[in-house]
Coordinates of C-alpha atoms and ligand atoms in Angstrom, one line a residue:
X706 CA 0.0 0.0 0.0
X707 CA 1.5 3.3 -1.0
X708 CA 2.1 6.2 1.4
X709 CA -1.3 8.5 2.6
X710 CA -2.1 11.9 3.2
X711 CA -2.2 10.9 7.2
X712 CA 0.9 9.3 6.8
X713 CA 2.5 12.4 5.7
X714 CA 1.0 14.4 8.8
X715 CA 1.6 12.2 11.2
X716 CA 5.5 12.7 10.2
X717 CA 5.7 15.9 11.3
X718 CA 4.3 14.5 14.6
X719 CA 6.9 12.3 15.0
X720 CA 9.5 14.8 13.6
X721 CA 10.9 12.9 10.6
X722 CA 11.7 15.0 7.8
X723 CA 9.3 14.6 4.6
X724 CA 11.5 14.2 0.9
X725 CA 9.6 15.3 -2.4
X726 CA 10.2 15.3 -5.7
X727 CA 8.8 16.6 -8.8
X728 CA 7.9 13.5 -11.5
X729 CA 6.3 13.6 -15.0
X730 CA 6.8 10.4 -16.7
X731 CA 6.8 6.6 -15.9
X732 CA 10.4 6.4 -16.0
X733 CA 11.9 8.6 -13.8
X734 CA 8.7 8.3 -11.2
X735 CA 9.8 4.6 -10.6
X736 CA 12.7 5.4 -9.7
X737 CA 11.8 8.4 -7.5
X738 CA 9.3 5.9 -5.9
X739 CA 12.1 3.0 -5.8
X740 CA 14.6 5.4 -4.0
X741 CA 11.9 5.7 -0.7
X742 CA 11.0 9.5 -1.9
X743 CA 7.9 10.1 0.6
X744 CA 5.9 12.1 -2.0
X745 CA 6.2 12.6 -5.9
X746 CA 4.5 15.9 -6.9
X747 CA 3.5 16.1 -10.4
X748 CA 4.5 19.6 -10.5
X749 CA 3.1 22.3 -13.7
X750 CA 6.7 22.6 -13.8
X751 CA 6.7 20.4 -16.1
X752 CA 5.6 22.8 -18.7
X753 CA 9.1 24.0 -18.8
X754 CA 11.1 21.4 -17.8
X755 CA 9.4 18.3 -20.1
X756 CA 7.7 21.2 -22.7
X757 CA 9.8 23.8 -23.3
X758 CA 7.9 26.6 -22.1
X759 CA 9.2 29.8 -20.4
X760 CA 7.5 29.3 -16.8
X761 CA 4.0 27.5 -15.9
X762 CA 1.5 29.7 -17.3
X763 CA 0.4 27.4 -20.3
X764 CA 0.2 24.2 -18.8
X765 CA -3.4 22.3 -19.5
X766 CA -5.6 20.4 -17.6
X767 CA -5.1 17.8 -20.4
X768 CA -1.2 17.7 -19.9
X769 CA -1.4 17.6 -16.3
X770 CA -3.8 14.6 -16.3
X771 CA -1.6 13.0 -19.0
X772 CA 1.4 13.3 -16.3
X773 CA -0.3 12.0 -13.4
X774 CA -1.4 9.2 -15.3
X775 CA 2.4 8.1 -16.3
X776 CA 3.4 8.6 -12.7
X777 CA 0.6 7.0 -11.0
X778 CA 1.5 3.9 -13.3
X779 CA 5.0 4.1 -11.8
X780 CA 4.7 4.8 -8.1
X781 CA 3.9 1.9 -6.0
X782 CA 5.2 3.3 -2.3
X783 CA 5.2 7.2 -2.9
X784 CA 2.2 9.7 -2.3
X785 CA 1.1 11.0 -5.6
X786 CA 0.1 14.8 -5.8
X787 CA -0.8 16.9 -9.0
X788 CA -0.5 20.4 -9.8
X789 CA -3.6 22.5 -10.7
X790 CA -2.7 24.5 -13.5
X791 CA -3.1 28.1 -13.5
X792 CA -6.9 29.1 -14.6
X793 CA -8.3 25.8 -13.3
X794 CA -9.2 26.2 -9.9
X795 CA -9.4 30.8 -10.3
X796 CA -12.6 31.0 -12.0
X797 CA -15.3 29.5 -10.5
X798 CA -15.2 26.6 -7.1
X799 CA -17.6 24.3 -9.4
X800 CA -15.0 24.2 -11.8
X801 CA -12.1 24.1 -9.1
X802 CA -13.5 21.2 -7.8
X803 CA -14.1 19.6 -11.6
X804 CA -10.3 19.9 -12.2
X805 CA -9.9 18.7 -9.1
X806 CA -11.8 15.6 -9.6
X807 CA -10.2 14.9 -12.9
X808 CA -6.7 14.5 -11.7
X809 CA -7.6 12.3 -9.1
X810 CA -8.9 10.4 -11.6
X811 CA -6.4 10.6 -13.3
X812 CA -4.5 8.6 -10.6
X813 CA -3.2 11.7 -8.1
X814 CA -4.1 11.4 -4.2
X815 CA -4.3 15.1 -4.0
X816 CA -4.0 18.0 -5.3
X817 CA -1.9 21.3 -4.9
X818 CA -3.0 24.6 -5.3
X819 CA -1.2 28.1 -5.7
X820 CA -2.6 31.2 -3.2
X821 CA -2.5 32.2 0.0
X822 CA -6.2 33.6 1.9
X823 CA -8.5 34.5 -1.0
X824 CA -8.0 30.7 -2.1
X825 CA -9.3 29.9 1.6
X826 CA -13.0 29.2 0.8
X827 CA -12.0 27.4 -2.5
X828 CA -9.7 25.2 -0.8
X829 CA -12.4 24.5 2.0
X830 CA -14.7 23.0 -1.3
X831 CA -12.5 20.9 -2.7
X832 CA -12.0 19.7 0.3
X833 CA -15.6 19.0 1.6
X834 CA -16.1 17.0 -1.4
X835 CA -13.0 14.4 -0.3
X836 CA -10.4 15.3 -1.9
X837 CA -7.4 16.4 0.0
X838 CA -5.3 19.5 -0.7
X839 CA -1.6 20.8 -0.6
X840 CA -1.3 24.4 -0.4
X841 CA 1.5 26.6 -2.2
X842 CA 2.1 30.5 -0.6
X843 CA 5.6 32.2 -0.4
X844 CA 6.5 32.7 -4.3
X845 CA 3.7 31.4 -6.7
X846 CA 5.1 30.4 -10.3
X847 CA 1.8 30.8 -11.6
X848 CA 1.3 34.7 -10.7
X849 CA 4.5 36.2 -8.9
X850 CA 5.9 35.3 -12.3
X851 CA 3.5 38.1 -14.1
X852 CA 4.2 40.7 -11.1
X853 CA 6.9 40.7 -9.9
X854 CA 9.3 38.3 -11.8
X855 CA 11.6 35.6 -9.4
X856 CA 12.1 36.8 -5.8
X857 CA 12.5 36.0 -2.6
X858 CA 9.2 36.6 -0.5
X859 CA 9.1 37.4 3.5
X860 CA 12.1 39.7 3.7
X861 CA 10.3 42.6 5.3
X862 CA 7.9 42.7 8.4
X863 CA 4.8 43.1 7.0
X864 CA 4.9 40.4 4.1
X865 CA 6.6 37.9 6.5
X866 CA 3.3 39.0 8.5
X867 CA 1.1 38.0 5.7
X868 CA 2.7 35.0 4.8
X869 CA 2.0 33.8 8.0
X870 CA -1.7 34.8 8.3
X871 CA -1.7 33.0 4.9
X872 CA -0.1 29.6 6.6
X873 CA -2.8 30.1 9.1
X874 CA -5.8 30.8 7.0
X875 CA -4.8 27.6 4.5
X876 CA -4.5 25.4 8.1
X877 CA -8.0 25.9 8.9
X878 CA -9.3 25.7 5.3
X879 CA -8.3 22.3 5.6
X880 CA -5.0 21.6 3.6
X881 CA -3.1 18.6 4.9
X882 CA 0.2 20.7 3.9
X883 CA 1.6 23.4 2.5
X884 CA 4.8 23.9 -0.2
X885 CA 6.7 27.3 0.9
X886 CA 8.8 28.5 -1.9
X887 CA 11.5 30.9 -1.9
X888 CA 10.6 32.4 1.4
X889 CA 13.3 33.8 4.1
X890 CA 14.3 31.4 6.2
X891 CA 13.6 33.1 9.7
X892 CA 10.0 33.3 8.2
X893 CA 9.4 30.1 7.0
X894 CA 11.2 29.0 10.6
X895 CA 8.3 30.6 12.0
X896 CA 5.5 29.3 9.5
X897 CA 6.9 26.0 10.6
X898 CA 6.4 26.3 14.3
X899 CA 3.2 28.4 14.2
X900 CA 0.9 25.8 12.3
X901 CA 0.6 21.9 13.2
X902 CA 0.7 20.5 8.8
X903 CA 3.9 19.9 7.2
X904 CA 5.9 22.7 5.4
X905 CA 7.7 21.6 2.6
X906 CA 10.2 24.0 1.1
X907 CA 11.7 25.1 -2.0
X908 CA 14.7 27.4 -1.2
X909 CA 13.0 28.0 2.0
X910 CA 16.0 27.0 4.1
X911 CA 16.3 23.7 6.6
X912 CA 13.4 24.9 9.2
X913 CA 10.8 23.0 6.9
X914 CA 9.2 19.5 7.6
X915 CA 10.4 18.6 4.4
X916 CA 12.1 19.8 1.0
X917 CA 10.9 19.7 -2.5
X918 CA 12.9 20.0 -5.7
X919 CA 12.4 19.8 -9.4
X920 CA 14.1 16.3 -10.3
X921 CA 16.1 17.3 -13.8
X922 CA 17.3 20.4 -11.1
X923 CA 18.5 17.3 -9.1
X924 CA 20.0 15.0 -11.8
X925 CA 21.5 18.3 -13.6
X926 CA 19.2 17.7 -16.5
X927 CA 17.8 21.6 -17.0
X928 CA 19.8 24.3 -17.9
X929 CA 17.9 27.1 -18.8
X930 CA 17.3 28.2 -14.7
X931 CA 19.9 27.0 -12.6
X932 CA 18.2 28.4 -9.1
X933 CA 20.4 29.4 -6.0
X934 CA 18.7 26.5 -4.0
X935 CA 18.8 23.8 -5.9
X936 CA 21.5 21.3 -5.3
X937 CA 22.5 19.3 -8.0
X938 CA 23.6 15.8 -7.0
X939 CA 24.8 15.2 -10.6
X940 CA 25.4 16.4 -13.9
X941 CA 23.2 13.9 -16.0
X942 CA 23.3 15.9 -18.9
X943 CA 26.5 15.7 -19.2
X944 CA 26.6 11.8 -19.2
X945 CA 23.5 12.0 -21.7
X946 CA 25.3 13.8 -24.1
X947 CA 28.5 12.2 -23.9
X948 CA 27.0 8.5 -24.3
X949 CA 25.1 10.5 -27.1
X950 CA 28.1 11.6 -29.0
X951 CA 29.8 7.9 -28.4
X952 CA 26.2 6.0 -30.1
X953 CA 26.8 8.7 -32.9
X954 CA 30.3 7.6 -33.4
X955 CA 29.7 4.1 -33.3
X956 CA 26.9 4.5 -36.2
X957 CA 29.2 6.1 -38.4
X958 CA 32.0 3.2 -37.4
X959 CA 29.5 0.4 -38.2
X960 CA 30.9 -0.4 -34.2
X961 CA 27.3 -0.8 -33.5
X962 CA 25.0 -2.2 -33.2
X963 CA 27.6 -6.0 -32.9
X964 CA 26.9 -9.5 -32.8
X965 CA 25.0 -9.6 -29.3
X966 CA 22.7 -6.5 -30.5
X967 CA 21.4 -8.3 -33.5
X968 CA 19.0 -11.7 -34.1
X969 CA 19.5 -14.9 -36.4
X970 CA 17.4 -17.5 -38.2
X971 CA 16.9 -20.6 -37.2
X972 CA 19.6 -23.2 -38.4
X973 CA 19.3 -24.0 -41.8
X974 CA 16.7 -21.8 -42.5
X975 CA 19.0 -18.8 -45.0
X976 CA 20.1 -21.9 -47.0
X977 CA 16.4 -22.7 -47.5
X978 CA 15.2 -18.8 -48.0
X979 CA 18.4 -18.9 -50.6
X980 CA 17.5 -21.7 -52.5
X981 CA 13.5 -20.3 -52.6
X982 CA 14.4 -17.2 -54.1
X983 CA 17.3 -18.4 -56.6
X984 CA 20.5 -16.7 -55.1
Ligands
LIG497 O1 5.5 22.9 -10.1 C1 6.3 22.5 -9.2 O2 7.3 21.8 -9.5 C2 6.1 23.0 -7.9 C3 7.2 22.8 -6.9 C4 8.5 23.2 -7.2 C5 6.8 23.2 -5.5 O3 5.2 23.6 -7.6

């Protein structure tokens, strides 16, 4: 039985530290799983890191469910929470709760959700209906992008003071957790110790319940941002390219593919085939 939503509370009762990681495709989400990662978060990051695009904005519904349903046919131990794109879950609560629906068909345990207080009462829906819900304050890729570009959040009194009425406001709308991203770490210290869910941070600092990163970030896969807080733990593309290069090469050698790469007839068989067609 894979891990639950109470399961990942009751870790922050019993102080262990909670390890997520982004995952898009079967692949790489077996492996996550395999590893003992406590939760795989199919993140709308994966607009730009599997699609190309320049920040989250465009992801669809359709892609995201097409994401959860790779992962979900990987994980076996993990918890499995999905993104809500941008523009699903804004416009009306009827329809936030339709999306929210879909990618729990589509195989996700919950959902996560961008927005601090005014996504309070929306958050409270989703989860009257059952489905449970991971909140995401501090910044939000899908609408700090628009304002104010990357940057840190909490650095000042008064919006450390809102992100924690924010933390507070999310508690008791009923999220079982909350992702803090890019938020000071004397603030998100506080966050941590003021409400009783897991925090789980993204260049939030160490005071968290748990960290989150963006797995080609991890494995050095994606280039394009190379963010302050994320630690690479290798340089995949590197390897990629260079076994790459050394396929290439063989090609053009005729090195590959060699005798164990390719199949045979049966005995006898080429001498028949030869005689059949004259040659
Ligand atoms: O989309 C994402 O990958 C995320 C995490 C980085 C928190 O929201």
């Amino acid at each position: 039985m894979h891990k639950s939503v109470k399961d990942i509370i009751n870790m922050k009762k019993e102080k262990k530290k909670i390890s997520v990681i982004t995952s898009y495709d079967y692949s790489l989400a077996a492996l996550c799983d395999k590893a003992g990662i406590d939760v795989l978060l199919v993140g709308d990051s994966a607009g730009m890191v599997m699609l190309g695009y320049e920040n989250t904005i465009t992801v669809t519904m359709e892609q995201m469910c097409l994401f959860t349903e790779a992962v979900s046919r990987a994980r076996k131990n993990s918890l499995l929470v999905s993104d809500l794109p941008f523009m699903s879950y804004q416009v009306s609560i009827e329809e936030a709760i339709r999306n929210s629906g879909r990618l729990i068909k589509a195989g996700a345990d919950a959902v996560k959700l961008e927005g601090g207080s005014i996504m309070a009462e929306t958050i409270s829906a989703i989860v009257d209906v059952g489905i449970p819900v991971m909140g995401h304050i501090g910044f939000q890729p899908q609408t700090t992008t628009l304002s104010e570009g990357y940057k840190v959040q909490g650095k000042t009194k008064d919006t450390a003071l809102k992100l924690i009425e924010d933390a507070k406001e999310l508690e008791e709308a009923g999220v079982f957790s909350i992702a803090l991203e890019m938020v000071s770490h004397e603030v998100t210290e506080i966050i941590s110790e003021t409400v009783s869910i897991p925090i789980i941070g993204i260049g939030s600092g160490v005071d968290c319940d748990g960290q989150v990163l963006v797995v080609q970030d991890l494995l050095g896969m994606y280039n394009k941002i190379k963010p302050k807080f994320a630690k690479r733990y290798m340089n995949l593309s590197e390897d990629i390219v260079k076994s790459l290069e050394e396929y290439k090469n063989d090609v053009e050698l005729g090195t590959f593919p060699a005798d164990e790469n390719w199949f045979s007839m049966e005995e006898g068989e080429l001498e028949k085939l030869r005689e059949h067609i004259g040659s």
